[in-house]
Short mmCIF file of C-alpha atoms in Angstrom, two decimals:
data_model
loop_
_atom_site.label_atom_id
_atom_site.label_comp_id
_atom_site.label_asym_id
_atom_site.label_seq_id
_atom_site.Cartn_x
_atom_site.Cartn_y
_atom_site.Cartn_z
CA UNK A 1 114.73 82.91 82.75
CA UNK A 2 116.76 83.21 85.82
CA UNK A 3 114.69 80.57 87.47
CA UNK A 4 115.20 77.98 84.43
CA UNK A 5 118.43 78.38 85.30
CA UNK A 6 117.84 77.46 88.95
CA UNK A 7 115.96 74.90 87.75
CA UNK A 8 118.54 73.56 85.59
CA UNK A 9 121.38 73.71 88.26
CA UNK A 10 119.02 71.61 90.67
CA UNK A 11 118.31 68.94 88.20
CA UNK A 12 121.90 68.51 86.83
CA UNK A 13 122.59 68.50 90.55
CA UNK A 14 120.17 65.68 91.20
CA UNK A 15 121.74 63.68 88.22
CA UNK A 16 125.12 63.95 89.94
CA UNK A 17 123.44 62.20 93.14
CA UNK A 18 123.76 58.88 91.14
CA UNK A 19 127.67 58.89 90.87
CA UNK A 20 129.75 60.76 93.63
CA UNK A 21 130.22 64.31 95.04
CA UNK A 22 132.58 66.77 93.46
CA UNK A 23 133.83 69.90 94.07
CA UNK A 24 130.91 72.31 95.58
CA UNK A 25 128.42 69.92 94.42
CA UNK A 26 126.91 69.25 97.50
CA UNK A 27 123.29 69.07 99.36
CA UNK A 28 124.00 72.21 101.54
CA UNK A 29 124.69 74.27 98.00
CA UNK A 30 121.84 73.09 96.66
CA UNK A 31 119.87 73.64 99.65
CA UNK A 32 121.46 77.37 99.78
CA UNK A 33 120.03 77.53 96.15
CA UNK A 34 116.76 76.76 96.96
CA UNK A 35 116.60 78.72 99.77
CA UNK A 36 117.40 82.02 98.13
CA UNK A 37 115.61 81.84 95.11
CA UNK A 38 112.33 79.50 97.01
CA UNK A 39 112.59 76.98 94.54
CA UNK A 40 110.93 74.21 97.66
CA UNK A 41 108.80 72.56 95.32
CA UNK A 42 111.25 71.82 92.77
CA UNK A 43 113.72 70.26 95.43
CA UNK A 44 110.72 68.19 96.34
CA UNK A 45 110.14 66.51 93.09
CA UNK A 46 113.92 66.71 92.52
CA UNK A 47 114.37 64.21 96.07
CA UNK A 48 110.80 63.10 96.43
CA UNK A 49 112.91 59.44 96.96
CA UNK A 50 115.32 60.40 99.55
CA UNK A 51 113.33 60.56 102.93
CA UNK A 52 115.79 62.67 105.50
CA UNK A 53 116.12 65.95 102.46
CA UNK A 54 112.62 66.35 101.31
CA UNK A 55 112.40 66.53 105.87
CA UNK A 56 114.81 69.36 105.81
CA UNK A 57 113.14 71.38 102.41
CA UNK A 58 109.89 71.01 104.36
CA UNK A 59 111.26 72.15 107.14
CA UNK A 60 112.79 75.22 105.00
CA UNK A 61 109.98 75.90 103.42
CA UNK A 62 107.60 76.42 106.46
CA UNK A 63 110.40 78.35 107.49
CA UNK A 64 110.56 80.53 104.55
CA UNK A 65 106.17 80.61 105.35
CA UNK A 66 107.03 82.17 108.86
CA UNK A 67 109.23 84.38 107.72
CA UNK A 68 106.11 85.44 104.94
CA UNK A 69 103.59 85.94 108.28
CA UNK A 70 101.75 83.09 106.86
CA UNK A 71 102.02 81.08 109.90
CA UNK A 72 98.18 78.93 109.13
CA UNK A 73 100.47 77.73 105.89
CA UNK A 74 103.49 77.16 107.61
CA UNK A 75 101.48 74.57 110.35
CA UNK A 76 100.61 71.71 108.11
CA UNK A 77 103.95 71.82 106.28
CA UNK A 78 105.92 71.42 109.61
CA UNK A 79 103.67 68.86 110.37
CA UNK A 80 103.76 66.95 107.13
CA UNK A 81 107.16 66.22 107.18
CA UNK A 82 108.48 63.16 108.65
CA UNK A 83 108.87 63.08 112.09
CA UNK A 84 107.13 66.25 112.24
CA UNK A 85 108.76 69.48 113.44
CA UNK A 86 107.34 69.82 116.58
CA UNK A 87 108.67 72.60 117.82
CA UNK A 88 108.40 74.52 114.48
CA UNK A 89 104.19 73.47 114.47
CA UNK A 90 104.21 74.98 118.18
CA UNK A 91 105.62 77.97 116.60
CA UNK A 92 103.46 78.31 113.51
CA UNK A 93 100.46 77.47 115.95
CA UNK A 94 101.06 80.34 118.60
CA UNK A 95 101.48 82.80 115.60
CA UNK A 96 98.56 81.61 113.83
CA UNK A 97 96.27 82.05 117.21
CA UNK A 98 95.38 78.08 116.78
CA UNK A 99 95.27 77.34 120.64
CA UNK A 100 93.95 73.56 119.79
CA UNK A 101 96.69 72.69 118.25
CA UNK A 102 99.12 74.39 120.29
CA UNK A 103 97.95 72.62 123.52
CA UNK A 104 97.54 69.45 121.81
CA UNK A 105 101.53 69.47 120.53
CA UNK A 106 102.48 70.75 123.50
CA UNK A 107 101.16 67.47 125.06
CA UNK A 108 103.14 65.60 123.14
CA UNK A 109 106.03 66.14 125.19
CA UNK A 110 104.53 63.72 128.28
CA UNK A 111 104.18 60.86 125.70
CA UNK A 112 107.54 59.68 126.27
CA UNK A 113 108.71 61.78 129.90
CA UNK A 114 109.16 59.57 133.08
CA UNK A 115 106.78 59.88 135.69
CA UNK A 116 109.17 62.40 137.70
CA UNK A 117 108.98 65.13 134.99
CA UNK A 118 105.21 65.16 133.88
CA UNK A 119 104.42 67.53 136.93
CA UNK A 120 106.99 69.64 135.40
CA UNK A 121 105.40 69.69 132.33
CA UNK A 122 101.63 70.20 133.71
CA UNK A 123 103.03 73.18 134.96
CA UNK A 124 104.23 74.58 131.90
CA UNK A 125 101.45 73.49 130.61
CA UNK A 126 99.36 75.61 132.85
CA UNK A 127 102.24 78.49 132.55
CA UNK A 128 101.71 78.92 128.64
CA UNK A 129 98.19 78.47 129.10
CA UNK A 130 97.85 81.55 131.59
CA UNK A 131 100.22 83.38 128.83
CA UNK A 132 98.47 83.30 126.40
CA UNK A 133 95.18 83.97 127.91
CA UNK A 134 96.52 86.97 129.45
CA UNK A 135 98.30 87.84 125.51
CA UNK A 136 94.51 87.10 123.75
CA UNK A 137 92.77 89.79 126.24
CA UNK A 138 95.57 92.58 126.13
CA UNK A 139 96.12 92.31 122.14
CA UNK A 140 94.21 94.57 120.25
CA UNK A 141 95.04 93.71 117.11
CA UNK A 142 92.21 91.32 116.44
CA UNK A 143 89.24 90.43 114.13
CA UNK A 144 86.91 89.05 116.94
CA UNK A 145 85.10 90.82 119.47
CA UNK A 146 85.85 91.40 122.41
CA UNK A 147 83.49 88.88 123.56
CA UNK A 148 84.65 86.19 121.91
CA UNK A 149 88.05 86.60 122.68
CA UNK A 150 87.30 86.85 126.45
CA UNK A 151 85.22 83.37 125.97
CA UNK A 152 88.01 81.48 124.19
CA UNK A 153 90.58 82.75 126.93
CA UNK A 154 88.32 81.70 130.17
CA UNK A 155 88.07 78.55 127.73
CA UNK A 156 91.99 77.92 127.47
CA UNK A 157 92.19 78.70 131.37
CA UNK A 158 89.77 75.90 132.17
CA UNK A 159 90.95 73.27 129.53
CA UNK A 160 94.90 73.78 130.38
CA UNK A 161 95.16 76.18 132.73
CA UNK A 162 93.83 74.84 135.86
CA UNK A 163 92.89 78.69 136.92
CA UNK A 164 89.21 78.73 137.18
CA UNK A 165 89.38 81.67 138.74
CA UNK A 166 90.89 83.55 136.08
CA UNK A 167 88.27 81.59 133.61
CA UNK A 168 84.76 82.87 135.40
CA UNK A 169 86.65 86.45 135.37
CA UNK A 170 87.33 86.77 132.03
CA UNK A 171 83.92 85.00 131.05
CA UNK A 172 82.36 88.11 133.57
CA UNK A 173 84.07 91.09 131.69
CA UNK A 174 82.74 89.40 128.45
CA UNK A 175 78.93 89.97 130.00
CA UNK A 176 78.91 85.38 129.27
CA UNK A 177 77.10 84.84 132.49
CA UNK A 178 75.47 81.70 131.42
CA UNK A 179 78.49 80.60 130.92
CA UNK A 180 80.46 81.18 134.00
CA UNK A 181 77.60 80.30 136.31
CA UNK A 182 77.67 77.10 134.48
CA UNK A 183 81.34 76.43 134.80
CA UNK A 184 81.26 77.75 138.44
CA UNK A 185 78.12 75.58 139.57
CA UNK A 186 79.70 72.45 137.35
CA UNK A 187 83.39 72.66 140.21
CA UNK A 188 81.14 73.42 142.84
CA UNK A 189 82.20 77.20 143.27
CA UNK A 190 79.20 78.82 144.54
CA UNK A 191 81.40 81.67 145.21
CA UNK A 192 82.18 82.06 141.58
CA UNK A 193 78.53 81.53 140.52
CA UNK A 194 77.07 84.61 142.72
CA UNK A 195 79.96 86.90 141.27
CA UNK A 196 78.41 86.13 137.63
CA UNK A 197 74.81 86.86 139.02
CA UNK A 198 75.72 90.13 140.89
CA UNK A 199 77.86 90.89 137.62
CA UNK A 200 74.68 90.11 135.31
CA UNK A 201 72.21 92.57 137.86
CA UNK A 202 74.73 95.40 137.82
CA UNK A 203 75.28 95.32 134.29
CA UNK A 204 71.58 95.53 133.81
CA UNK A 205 70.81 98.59 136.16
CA UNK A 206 73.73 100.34 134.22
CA UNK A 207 72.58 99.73 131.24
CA UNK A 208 69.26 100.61 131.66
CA UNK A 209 70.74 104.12 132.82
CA UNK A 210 73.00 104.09 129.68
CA UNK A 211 70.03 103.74 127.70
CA UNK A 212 68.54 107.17 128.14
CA UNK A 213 72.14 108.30 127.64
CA UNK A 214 72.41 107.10 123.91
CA UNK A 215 69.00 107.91 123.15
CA UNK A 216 69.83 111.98 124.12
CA UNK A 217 73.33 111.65 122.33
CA UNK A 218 71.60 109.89 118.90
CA UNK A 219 69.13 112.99 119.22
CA UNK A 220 71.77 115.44 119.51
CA UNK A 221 74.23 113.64 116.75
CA UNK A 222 71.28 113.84 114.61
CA UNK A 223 70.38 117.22 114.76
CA UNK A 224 74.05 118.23 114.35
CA UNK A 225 74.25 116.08 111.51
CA UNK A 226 71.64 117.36 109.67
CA UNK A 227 72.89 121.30 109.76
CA UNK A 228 76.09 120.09 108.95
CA UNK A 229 75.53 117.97 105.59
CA UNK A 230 73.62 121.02 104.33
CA UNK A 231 76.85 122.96 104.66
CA UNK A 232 78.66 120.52 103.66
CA UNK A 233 76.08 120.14 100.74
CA UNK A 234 76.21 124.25 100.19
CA UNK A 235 80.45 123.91 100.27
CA UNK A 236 80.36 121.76 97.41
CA UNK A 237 77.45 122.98 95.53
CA UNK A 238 79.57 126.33 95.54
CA UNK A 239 82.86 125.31 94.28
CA UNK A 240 81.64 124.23 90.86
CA UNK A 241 81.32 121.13 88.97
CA UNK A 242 85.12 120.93 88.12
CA UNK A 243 86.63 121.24 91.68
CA UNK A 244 83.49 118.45 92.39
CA UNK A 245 85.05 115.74 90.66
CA UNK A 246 88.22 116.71 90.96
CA UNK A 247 87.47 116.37 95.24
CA UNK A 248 85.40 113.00 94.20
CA UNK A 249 88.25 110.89 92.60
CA UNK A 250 91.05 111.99 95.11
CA UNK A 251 89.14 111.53 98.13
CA UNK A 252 89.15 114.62 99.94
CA UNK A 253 88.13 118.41 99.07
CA UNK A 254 91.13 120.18 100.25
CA UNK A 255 92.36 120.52 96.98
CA UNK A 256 89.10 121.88 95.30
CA UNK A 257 89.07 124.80 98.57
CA UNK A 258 92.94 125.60 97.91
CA UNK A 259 92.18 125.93 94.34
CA UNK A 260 89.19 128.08 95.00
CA UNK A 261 91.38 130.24 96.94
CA UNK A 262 94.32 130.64 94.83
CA UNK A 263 91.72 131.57 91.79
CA UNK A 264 90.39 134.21 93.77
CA UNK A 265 94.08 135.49 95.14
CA UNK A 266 94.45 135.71 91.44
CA UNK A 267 91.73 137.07 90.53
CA UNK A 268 92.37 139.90 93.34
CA UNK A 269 95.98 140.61 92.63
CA UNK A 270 95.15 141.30 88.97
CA UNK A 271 93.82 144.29 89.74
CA UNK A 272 96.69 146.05 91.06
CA UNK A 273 100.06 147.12 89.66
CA UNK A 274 102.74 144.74 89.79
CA UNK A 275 105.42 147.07 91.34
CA UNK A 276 103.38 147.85 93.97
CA UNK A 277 103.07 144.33 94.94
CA UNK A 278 106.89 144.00 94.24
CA UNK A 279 107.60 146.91 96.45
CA UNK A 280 104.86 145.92 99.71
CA UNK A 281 106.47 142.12 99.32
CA UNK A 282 109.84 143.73 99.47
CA UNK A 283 109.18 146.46 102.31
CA UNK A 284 107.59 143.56 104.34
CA UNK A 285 111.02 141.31 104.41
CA UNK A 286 113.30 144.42 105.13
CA UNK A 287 111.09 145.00 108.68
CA UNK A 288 111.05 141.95 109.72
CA UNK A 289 114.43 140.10 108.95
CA UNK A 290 117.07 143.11 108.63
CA UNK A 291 119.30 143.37 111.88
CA UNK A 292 122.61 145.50 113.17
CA UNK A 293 125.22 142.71 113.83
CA UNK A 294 127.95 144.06 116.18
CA UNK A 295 125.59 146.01 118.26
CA UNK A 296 124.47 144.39 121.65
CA UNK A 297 121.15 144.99 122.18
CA UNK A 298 120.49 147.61 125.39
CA UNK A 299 119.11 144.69 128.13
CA UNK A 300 122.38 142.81 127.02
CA UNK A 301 125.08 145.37 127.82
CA UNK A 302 125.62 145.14 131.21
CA UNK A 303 125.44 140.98 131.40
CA UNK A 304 127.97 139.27 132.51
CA UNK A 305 129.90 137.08 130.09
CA UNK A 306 128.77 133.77 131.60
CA UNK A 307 125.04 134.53 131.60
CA UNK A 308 125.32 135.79 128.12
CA UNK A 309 123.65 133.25 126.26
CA UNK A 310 120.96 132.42 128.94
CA UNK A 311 118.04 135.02 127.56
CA UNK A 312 114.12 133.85 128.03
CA UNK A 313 112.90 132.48 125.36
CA UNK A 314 110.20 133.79 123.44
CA UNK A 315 106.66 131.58 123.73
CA UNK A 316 105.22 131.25 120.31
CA UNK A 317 101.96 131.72 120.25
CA UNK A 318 100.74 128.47 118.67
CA UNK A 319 97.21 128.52 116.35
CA UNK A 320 95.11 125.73 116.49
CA UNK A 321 93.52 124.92 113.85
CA UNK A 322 90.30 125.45 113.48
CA UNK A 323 87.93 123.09 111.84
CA UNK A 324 85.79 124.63 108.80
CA UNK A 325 82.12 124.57 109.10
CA UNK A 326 80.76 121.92 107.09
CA UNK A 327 83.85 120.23 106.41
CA UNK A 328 84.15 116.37 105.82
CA UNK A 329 86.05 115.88 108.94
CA UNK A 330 83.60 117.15 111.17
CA UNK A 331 80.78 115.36 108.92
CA UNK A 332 82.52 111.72 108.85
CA UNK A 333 82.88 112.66 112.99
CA UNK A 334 79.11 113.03 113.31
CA UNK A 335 78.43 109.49 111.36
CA UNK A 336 80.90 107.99 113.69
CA UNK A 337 79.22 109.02 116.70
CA UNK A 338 75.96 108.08 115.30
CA UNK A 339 77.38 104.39 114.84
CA UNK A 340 78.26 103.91 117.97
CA UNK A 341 75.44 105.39 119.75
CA UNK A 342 72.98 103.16 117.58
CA UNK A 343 73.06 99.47 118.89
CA UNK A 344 74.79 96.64 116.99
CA UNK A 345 74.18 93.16 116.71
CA UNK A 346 76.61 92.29 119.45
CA UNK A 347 75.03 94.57 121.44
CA UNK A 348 71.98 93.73 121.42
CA UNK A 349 73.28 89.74 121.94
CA UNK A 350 74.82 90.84 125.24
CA UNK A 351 71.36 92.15 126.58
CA UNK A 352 69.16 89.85 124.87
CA UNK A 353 71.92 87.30 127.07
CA UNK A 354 71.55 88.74 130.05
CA UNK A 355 67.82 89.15 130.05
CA UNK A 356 67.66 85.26 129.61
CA UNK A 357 69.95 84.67 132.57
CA UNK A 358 68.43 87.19 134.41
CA UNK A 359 64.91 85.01 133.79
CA UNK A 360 67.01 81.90 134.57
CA UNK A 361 67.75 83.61 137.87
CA UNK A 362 63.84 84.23 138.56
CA UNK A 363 64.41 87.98 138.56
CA UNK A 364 61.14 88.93 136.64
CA UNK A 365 60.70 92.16 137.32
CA UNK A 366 64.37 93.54 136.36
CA UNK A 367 64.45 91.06 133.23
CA UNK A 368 61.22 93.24 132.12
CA UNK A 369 62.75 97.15 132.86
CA UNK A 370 65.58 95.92 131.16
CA UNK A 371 63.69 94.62 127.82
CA UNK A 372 61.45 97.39 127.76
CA UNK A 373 63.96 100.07 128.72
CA UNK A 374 65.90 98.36 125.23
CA UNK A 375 62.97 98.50 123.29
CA UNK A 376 61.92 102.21 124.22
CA UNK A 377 65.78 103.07 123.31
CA UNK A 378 65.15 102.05 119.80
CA UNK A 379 62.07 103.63 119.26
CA UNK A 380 63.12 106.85 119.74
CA UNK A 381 66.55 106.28 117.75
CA UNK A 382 64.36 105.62 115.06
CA UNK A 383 61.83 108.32 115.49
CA UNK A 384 64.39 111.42 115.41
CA UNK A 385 66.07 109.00 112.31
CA UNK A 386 62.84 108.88 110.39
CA UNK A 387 61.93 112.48 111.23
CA UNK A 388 65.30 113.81 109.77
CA UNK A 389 64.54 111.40 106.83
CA UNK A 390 61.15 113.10 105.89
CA UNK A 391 62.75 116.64 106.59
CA UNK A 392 64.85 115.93 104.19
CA UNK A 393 63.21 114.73 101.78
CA UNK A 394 60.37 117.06 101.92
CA UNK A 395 63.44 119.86 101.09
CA UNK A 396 64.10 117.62 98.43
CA UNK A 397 61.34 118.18 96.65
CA UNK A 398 61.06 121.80 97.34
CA UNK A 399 64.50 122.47 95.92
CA UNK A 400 62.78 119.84 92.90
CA UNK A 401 60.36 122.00 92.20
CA UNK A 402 62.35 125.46 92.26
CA UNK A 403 64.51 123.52 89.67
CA UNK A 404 61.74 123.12 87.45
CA UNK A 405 60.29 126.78 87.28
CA UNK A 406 63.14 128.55 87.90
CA UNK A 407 66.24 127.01 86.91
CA UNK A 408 69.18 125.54 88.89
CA UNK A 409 69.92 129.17 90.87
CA UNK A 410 67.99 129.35 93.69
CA UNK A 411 68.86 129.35 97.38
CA UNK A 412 67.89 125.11 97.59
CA UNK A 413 69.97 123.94 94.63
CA UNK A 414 72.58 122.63 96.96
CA UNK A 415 69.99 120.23 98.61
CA UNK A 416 69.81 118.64 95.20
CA UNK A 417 74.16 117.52 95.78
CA UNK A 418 73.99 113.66 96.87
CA UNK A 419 76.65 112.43 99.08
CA UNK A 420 77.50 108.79 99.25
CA UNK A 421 77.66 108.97 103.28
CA UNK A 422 73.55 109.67 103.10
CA UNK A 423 72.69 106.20 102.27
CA UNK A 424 74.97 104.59 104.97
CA UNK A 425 73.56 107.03 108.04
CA UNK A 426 69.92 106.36 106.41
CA UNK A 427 70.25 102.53 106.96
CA UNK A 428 71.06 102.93 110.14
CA UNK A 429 68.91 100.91 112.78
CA UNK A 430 68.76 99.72 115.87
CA UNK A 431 69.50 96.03 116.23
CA UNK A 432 66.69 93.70 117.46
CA UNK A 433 66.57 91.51 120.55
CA UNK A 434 66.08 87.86 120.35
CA UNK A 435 62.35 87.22 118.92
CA UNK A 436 61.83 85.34 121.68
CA UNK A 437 61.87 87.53 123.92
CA UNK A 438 59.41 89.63 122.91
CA UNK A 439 56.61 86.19 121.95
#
């Protein structure tokens, strides 16, 4: 209702347009109209024939976009309107991480500018340029990886930034070798193209090194995994049905082991007499909190009056807390560290990479140790995964079978509990190198 009523204001505004102003009937109320209650589109249609406002309710409304974080909205609208808001696009552009368009309206400005000032502005240029390549590799609030961010920053310090330097660097932390030799050996830097070859060898004799490394820690992960989703298995298993579901729809089993504990405080205190639990609770409080006030305590009776106050303070002896055994902490922990340990797809790119360069570079013999140190890795990531697999499942059908002839008691029952995390560690895999490689 309340924005019929906006409505109607704007269009008995607009009707007044045809006569003369009166009173507070002017373009700046209705503009502070539709700026509180974002009624844009509405002033749009309302002045679709008058050129300069439907400009200045673009203009508002990208504003009002900015102010939303919806900068990739924003863009076109400050573009749209007529001229175009320049400065607003170069805004919307930097927030929205569109460097293209950025550079190419910051260009803009040498269209018209006299000879004198267009070194000026190449030097900005080259300023915002090395800005926001230096922004895109510190921020770590991104989607991409880290590679591509690394590629499209050595990319913006070519194109704008003059700094090929900084380019073939940021190209060499993003293991893109191909790509800075290229760049280097396209300006004639041979300096620049043997720092991405030396780069591309060293990263290959540590990862072959690192290789070994993640195989031992999958193993280990693995084996610690497996002892502790039995317990965690067991933990649930144990606390009933109820307290199950109850840990299932809230997302954690704190609750169902607090519950568990209070039933069996209950269950414990029942047995004994109420006064005597009265009296203990009561006898308790008196020792620890009741003190003489008025009486200095002996250490304090001979201090002076102006070191009164200045006693040593008592260290608390601070608990840590210890993590339960087969809790879903220290399983979701374990399924983490198997993640990482197991190669990804990007991973795997950046060696399959660097084994082509590294054949590009005639360096046989390391391209091989490097394929077949990747390929070993994987192996035995998926041997100890498959043999934890078949353990488990052979378990499986143990506790099956005890099910069947004896009932649900028995000492396996608890192997029987599925967790949803099973399914993710099973599907983990190593990811493949490019097929090529290997024909």
């Amino acid at each position: 209702y309340k924005s019929y009523v906006h409505a109607e204001n704007l269009d008995a505004f607009s009707q007044t347009q045809n006569g003369s102003f009166s009173g507070g009937n002017s373009f700046e109320n209705c503009m502070s109209l539709i700026n509180q209650h974002e009624l844009h589109q509405l002033g749009l249609e309302l002045f679709r024939d008058d050129t300069e406002r439907v400009r200045i309710i673009l203009i508002a409304l990208a504003d009002s976009l900015m102010k939303q974080s919806r900068p990739k909205m924003a863009l076109p609208v400050y573009l749209s309107a007529s001229p175009p808001d320049v400065e607003g696009a170069r805004r919307a552009a930097k927030a929205a991480r569109d460097w293209r368009c950025y550079f190419c309206l910051l260009e803009r400005d040498g269209e018209t500018t006299a000879a004198a000032d267009k070194e000026f502005l190449a030097e900005k240029r080259r300023q915002a340029a090395r800005d926001i390549a230096r922004e895109m590799t510190s921020s770590v609030f991104s989607d991409q990886s880290k590679r591509q961010i690394y590629s499209d920053a050595a990319r913006i310090l070519v194109d704008y930034g003059d700094d090929l330097i900084g380019a073939v660097d940021n190209l060499v932390q993003a293991e893109c070798w191909s790509e800075g030799h290229r760049i280097a050996t396209l300006y004639s830097r041979q300096d620049l193209a043997k720092r991405c070859m030396d780069g591309a060898i060293a990263f290959a004799h540590t990862s072959i090194e690192n290789f070994g490394d993640r195989s031992a820690e999958f193993e280990n992960a693995n084996r610690k995994y497996d002892e502790v989703l039995k317990l965690r298995k067991q933990n649930i298993h144990s606390e009933g049905p109820e307290l199950v579901s109850e840990a299932v729809e809230t997302g954690s089993l704190f609750s169902a082991a607090s519950t568990s504990s209070n039933m069996s405080l209950r269950s414990s205190t029942s047995t004994s007499s109420t006064g005597s639990g009265v009296s203990s609770v009561i006898s308790i409080k008196s020792s620890t909190t009741f003190q003489m006030k008025g009486i200095e305590a002996p250490h304090d009776r001979h201090r002076s009056k102006f070191n009164k106050g200045k006693k040593k303070k008592q260290q608390k002896n601070k608990r840590k807390s210890k993590q339960k055994p087969g809790s879903e902490e220290e399983l979701q922990g374990l399924v983490g560290l198997l993640k990482t340990t197991c190669p990804n797809t990007e991973y795997a790119d950046t060696i399959s990479q660097t084994i082509h360069f590294l054949i590009f570079l005639q360096n046989l013999s390391l391209a091989k140790e490097l394929f077949a140190a990747y390929v070993r890795m994987c192996s035995e990531i998926d041997k100890f995964r498959l043999e934890r697999m078949a353990s488990h499942a052979k378990e499986k059908a143990e506790a099956e079978l005890l099910t069947r002839t004896q009932g649900d008691q028995h000492e396996l029952s608890h192997l029987l509990v599925d967790l949803p995390v099973e399914k993710e560690v099973d599907e983990l895999h190593c990811a493949e190198l490019d097929p090529t490689l290997s024909e």
